[in-house]
GROMACS .gro file of C-alpha atoms in nm:
model
  230
    1MET     CA    1   0.000   0.000   0.000
    2ASP     CA    2   0.123   0.353  -0.081
    3VAL     CA    3   0.292   0.536   0.209
    4ASP     CA    4   0.083   0.849   0.141
    5HIS     CA    5  -0.237   0.652   0.190
    6SER     CA    6  -0.102   0.505   0.514
    7VAL     CA    7  -0.024   0.855   0.644
    8GLN     CA    8  -0.361   0.978   0.524
    9GLY     CA    9  -0.530   0.691   0.708
   10ARG     CA   10  -0.357   0.781   1.031
   11LEU     CA   11  -0.449   1.150   0.992
   12GLU     CA   12  -0.813   1.063   0.927
   13LYS     CA   13  -0.828   0.846   1.237
   14ALA     CA   14  -0.635   1.090   1.460
   15PRO     CA   15  -0.933   1.294   1.601
   16LEU     CA   16  -1.137   0.987   1.690
   17SER     CA   17  -0.829   0.815   1.827
   18VAL     CA   18  -0.751   1.115   2.051
   19ILE     CA   19  -1.109   1.126   2.183
   20SER     CA   20  -1.112   0.750   2.239
   21PHE     CA   21  -0.775   0.766   2.414
   22LEU     CA   22  -0.889   1.048   2.645
   23LEU     CA   23  -1.213   0.866   2.734
   24ASN     CA   24  -1.032   0.542   2.804
   25PHE     CA   25  -0.759   0.721   3.000
   26THR     CA   26  -1.032   0.880   3.214
   27SER     CA   27  -1.184   0.535   3.261
   28ILE     CA   28  -0.848   0.393   3.368
   29VAL     CA   29  -0.791   0.668   3.625
   30GLY     CA   30  -1.148   0.644   3.754
   31ASN     CA   31  -1.142   0.266   3.792
   32LEU     CA   32  -0.802   0.277   3.963
   33MET     CA   33  -0.946   0.525   4.213
   34VAL     CA   34  -1.252   0.303   4.268
   35LEU     CA   35  -1.031  -0.001   4.325
   36HIS     CA   36  -0.813   0.192   4.569
   37VAL     CA   37  -1.107   0.333   4.767
   38PHE     CA   38  -1.304   0.010   4.785
   39ARG     CA   39  -0.997  -0.200   4.871
   40THR     CA   40  -0.849   0.028   5.137
   41LYS     CA   41  -1.123   0.262   5.263
   42TYR     CA   42  -1.445   0.065   5.219
   43ILE     CA   43  -1.366  -0.200   5.479
   44SER     CA   44  -1.717  -0.347   5.501
   45ARG     CA   45  -1.698  -0.686   5.328
   46SER     CA   46  -2.041  -0.657   5.173
   47ASN     CA   47  -2.175  -0.799   4.851
   48TYR     CA   48  -2.186  -0.446   4.710
   49ARG     CA   49  -1.811  -0.402   4.769
   50LEU     CA   50  -1.741  -0.733   4.597
   51PHE     CA   51  -1.954  -0.647   4.294
   52VAL     CA   52  -1.799  -0.301   4.258
   53LEU     CA   53  -1.445  -0.444   4.273
   54PHE     CA   54  -1.531  -0.693   3.999
   55ILE     CA   55  -1.690  -0.429   3.778
   56ALA     CA   56  -1.401  -0.187   3.824
   57THR     CA   57  -1.151  -0.461   3.741
   58PHE     CA   58  -1.341  -0.556   3.425
   59ASP     CA   59  -1.376  -0.195   3.315
   60LEU     CA   60  -1.008  -0.127   3.383
   61GLY     CA   61  -0.904  -0.423   3.170
   62THR     CA   62  -1.140  -0.319   2.891
   63ALA     CA   63  -1.012   0.040   2.894
   64LEU     CA   64  -0.649  -0.076   2.883
   65GLY     CA   65  -0.730  -0.303   2.591
   66HIS     CA   66  -0.896  -0.016   2.402
   67VAL     CA   67  -0.595   0.209   2.459
   68VAL     CA   68  -0.360  -0.056   2.319
   69LYS     CA   69  -0.592  -0.110   2.021
   70GLU     CA   70  -0.627   0.262   1.946
   71VAL     CA   71  -0.249   0.316   1.966
   72SER     CA   72  -0.202   0.024   1.729
   73ARG     CA   73  -0.462   0.163   1.488
   74THR     CA   74  -0.305   0.508   1.493
   75VAL     CA   75   0.044   0.372   1.427
   76ARG     CA   76  -0.067   0.128   1.157
   77GLY     CA   77  -0.325   0.351   0.988
   78TYR     CA   78  -0.538   0.147   0.751
   79ASN     CA   79  -0.292  -0.139   0.737
   80GLY     CA   80  -0.393  -0.290   1.072
   81GLY     CA   81  -0.573  -0.594   1.206
   82ASN     CA   82  -0.320  -0.831   1.357
   83ASN     CA   83  -0.424  -1.192   1.295
   84HIS     CA   84  -0.405  -1.284   1.665
   85ALA     CA   85  -0.448  -0.958   1.857
   86CYS     CA   86  -0.770  -0.858   1.678
   87PRO     CA   87  -0.990  -1.157   1.770
   88ILE     CA   88  -0.834  -1.186   2.116
   89THR     CA   89  -0.889  -0.821   2.216
   90ASN     CA   90  -1.245  -0.820   2.081
   91TYR     CA   91  -1.324  -1.150   2.250
   92ILE     CA   92  -1.198  -1.023   2.586
   93GLY     CA   93  -1.382  -0.693   2.541
   94TYR     CA   94  -1.718  -0.851   2.461
   95SER     CA   95  -1.678  -1.116   2.733
   96THR     CA   96  -1.595  -0.868   3.011
   97GLY     CA   97  -1.861  -0.625   2.890
   98PHE     CA   98  -2.133  -0.887   2.906
   99ALA     CA   99  -2.007  -1.008   3.246
  100THR     CA  100  -2.024  -0.649   3.373
  101LEU     CA  101  -2.386  -0.621   3.260
  102LEU     CA  102  -2.475  -0.940   3.448
  103ILE     CA  103  -2.305  -0.814   3.765
  104VAL     CA  104  -2.507  -0.491   3.743
  105LEU     CA  105  -2.812  -0.716   3.712
  106PHE     CA  106  -2.712  -0.901   4.031
  107ILE     CA  107  -2.663  -0.568   4.211
  108ALA     CA  108  -3.020  -0.473   4.114
  109ILE     CA  109  -3.148  -0.810   4.240
  110GLU     CA  110  -2.964  -0.779   4.571
  111ARG     CA  111  -3.091  -0.422   4.622
  112TYR     CA  112  -3.444  -0.535   4.545
  113LYS     CA  113  -3.424  -0.821   4.797
  114LYS     CA  114  -3.282  -0.599   5.072
  115ILE     CA  115  -3.537  -0.322   5.032
  116CYS     CA  116  -3.851  -0.498   4.904
  117THR     CA  117  -3.817  -0.833   5.082
  118PRO     CA  118  -3.597  -0.759   5.388
  119PHE     CA  119  -3.736  -1.045   5.597
  120GLN     CA  120  -3.671  -1.312   5.338
  121LYS     CA  121  -3.343  -1.495   5.285
  122GLN     CA  122  -3.077  -1.262   5.144
  123ILE     CA  123  -2.787  -1.325   4.907
  124THR     CA  124  -2.477  -1.432   5.101
  125ARG     CA  125  -2.119  -1.327   5.027
  126THR     CA  126  -2.034  -1.683   4.921
  127GLN     CA  127  -2.323  -1.678   4.674
  128SER     CA  128  -2.206  -1.338   4.546
  129LYS     CA  129  -1.857  -1.475   4.480
  130ALA     CA  130  -2.010  -1.770   4.298
  131MET     CA  131  -2.220  -1.530   4.089
  132CYS     CA  132  -1.910  -1.336   3.984
  133VAL     CA  133  -1.736  -1.657   3.875
  134VAL     CA  134  -2.047  -1.773   3.689
  135VAL     CA  135  -2.085  -1.446   3.495
  136ILE     CA  136  -1.721  -1.465   3.386
  137VAL     CA  137  -1.779  -1.817   3.254
  138ILE     CA  138  -2.107  -1.716   3.086
  139GLY     CA  139  -1.945  -1.415   2.919
  140ALA     CA  140  -1.651  -1.626   2.801
  141VAL     CA  141  -1.868  -1.907   2.662
  142LEU     CA  142  -2.133  -1.690   2.494
  143ASN     CA  143  -1.873  -1.483   2.311
  144VAL     CA  144  -1.670  -1.764   2.159
  145PRO     CA  145  -1.811  -1.666   1.814
  146ILE     CA  146  -1.635  -1.328   1.851
  147ALA     CA  147  -1.298  -1.504   1.837
  148ILE     CA  148  -1.412  -1.676   1.519
  149ILE     CA  149  -1.566  -1.391   1.320
  150TYR     CA  150  -1.310  -1.118   1.401
  151GLY     CA  151  -0.971  -1.081   1.234
  152LYS     CA  152  -0.805  -0.901   0.942
  153ARG     CA  153  -1.078  -0.745   0.730
  154THR     CA  154  -0.996  -0.622   0.381
  155VAL     CA  155  -1.147  -0.284   0.293
  156GLU     CA  156  -1.132  -0.073  -0.022
  157ILE     CA  157  -1.010   0.276   0.062
  158GLU     CA  158  -0.993   0.389  -0.300
  159THR     CA  159  -1.051   0.233  -0.638
  160ASN     CA  160  -0.820  -0.068  -0.674
  161ILE     CA  161  -0.653   0.016  -0.342
  162ASN     CA  162  -0.723  -0.227  -0.059
  163ALA     CA  163  -0.608  -0.226   0.302
  164THR     CA  164  -0.672  -0.430   0.614
  165ARG     CA  165  -0.811  -0.344   0.953
  166CYS     CA  166  -0.943  -0.524   1.258
  167GLY     CA  167  -1.305  -0.615   1.203
  168ILE     CA  168  -1.547  -0.890   1.107
  169LEU     CA  169  -1.379  -1.113   0.849
  170ASN     CA  170  -1.495  -1.064   0.490
  171ARG     CA  171  -1.605  -1.426   0.458
  172PHE     CA  172  -1.876  -1.359   0.719
  173ASP     CA  173  -2.035  -1.072   0.522
  174ASN     CA  174  -2.315  -1.297   0.396
  175ASN     CA  175  -2.307  -1.536   0.689
  176LEU     CA  176  -2.579  -1.561   0.955
  177LEU     CA  177  -2.336  -1.620   1.244
  178PRO     CA  178  -2.260  -1.251   1.318
  179ILE     CA  179  -2.629  -1.156   1.285
  180LEU     CA  180  -2.746  -1.438   1.511
  181HIS     CA  181  -2.471  -1.378   1.768
  182PHE     CA  182  -2.511  -1.001   1.799
  183GLY     CA  183  -2.888  -1.036   1.785
  184PHE     CA  184  -2.876  -1.285   2.073
  185LEU     CA  185  -2.643  -1.061   2.278
  186ASN     CA  186  -2.865  -0.758   2.217
  187PHE     CA  187  -3.173  -0.959   2.314
  188LEU     CA  188  -3.017  -1.072   2.642
  189SER     CA  189  -2.890  -0.720   2.711
  190LEU     CA  190  -3.237  -0.574   2.647
  191LEU     CA  191  -3.398  -0.827   2.882
  192SER     CA  192  -3.141  -0.744   3.150
  193VAL     CA  193  -3.197  -0.369   3.115
  194ILE     CA  194  -3.575  -0.412   3.130
  195PHE     CA  195  -3.544  -0.629   3.442
  196ILE     CA  196  -3.311  -0.376   3.606
  197VAL     CA  197  -3.548  -0.086   3.530
  198VAL     CA  198  -3.854  -0.276   3.659
  199THR     CA  199  -3.685  -0.380   3.983
  200GLN     CA  200  -3.550  -0.029   4.045
  201VAL     CA  201  -3.894   0.122   3.989
  202LYS     CA  202  -4.032  -0.117   4.253
  203VAL     CA  203  -3.744  -0.030   4.485
  204ARG     CA  204  -3.815   0.339   4.434
  205ARG     CA  205  -4.182   0.291   4.519
  206VAL     CA  206  -4.098   0.104   4.839
  207ILE     CA  207  -3.849   0.374   4.943
  208LEU     CA  208  -4.103   0.650   4.878
  209HIS     CA  209  -4.369   0.457   5.070
  210GLN     CA  210  -4.132   0.402   5.365
  211THR     CA  211  -4.030   0.768   5.361
  212ALA     CA  212  -4.394   0.881   5.361
  213LEU     CA  213  -4.474   0.637   5.641
  214ARG     CA  214  -4.186   0.765   5.855
  215LYS     CA  215  -4.303   1.123   5.799
  216ARG     CA  216  -4.656   1.032   5.910
  217ILE     CA  217  -4.524   0.853   6.219
  218ARG     CA  218  -4.298   1.149   6.302
  219ALA     CA  219  -4.585   1.394   6.256
  220SER     CA  220  -4.814   1.179   6.470
  221THR     CA  221  -4.549   1.153   6.742
  222ASN     CA  222  -4.490   1.530   6.739
  223GLN     CA  223  -4.865   1.593   6.758
  224SER     CA  224  -4.900   1.353   7.051
  225ALA     CA  225  -4.612   1.528   7.227
  226LYS     CA  226  -4.776   1.867   7.174
  227ASN     CA  227  -5.110   1.740   7.307
  228SER     CA  228  -4.943   1.593   7.615
  229SER     CA  229  -4.753   1.914   7.688
  230GLY     CA  230  -5.066   2.119   7.632
   0.00000   0.00000   0.00000
């Protein structure tokens, strides 16, 4: 490929690469701070602390992976898409991202149980650890197709001028595997989001009801005190 086109490719990608780098750098700093605070300052060994540490670790790894990928893209320009790094980085990114979504789902479930059903059996710390391990396995298994469909993709940047980049392999352009896989992931993600929203709405209603009840009890107590003093 012509050197001028390689330079042009890098220049075209530079603004987006800078924005992506800044966002991911912010994510790295933020997640490092979360890990530090929750490991050293937040001494309560609660399920919430465990879930937050897992999420921060996943997000940190994902942000680091994106930084490496963006640096590689910027340096390589259009002529990118390492045969091994491309499917591996995408597989890890999708796996940790889906695992993070499931952990957020478990946080919503635990919050719901604590607030809406406080007298029923609650989720133990051992069960929370098991959940974290399970979501890692689920994310890793469900996203195996990512390692298959991603790799060096050939793209036409100008007439009769082709280059490569990291993306879905050309041979899967007319294949159902990417459509079925991403459709399935989006379906599961949508179900999870709907469930989280529904449970949080119920939690909000219970909190508002409890707050209103406490206000009525406080007002009744104050009125009784006034009547007694009068």
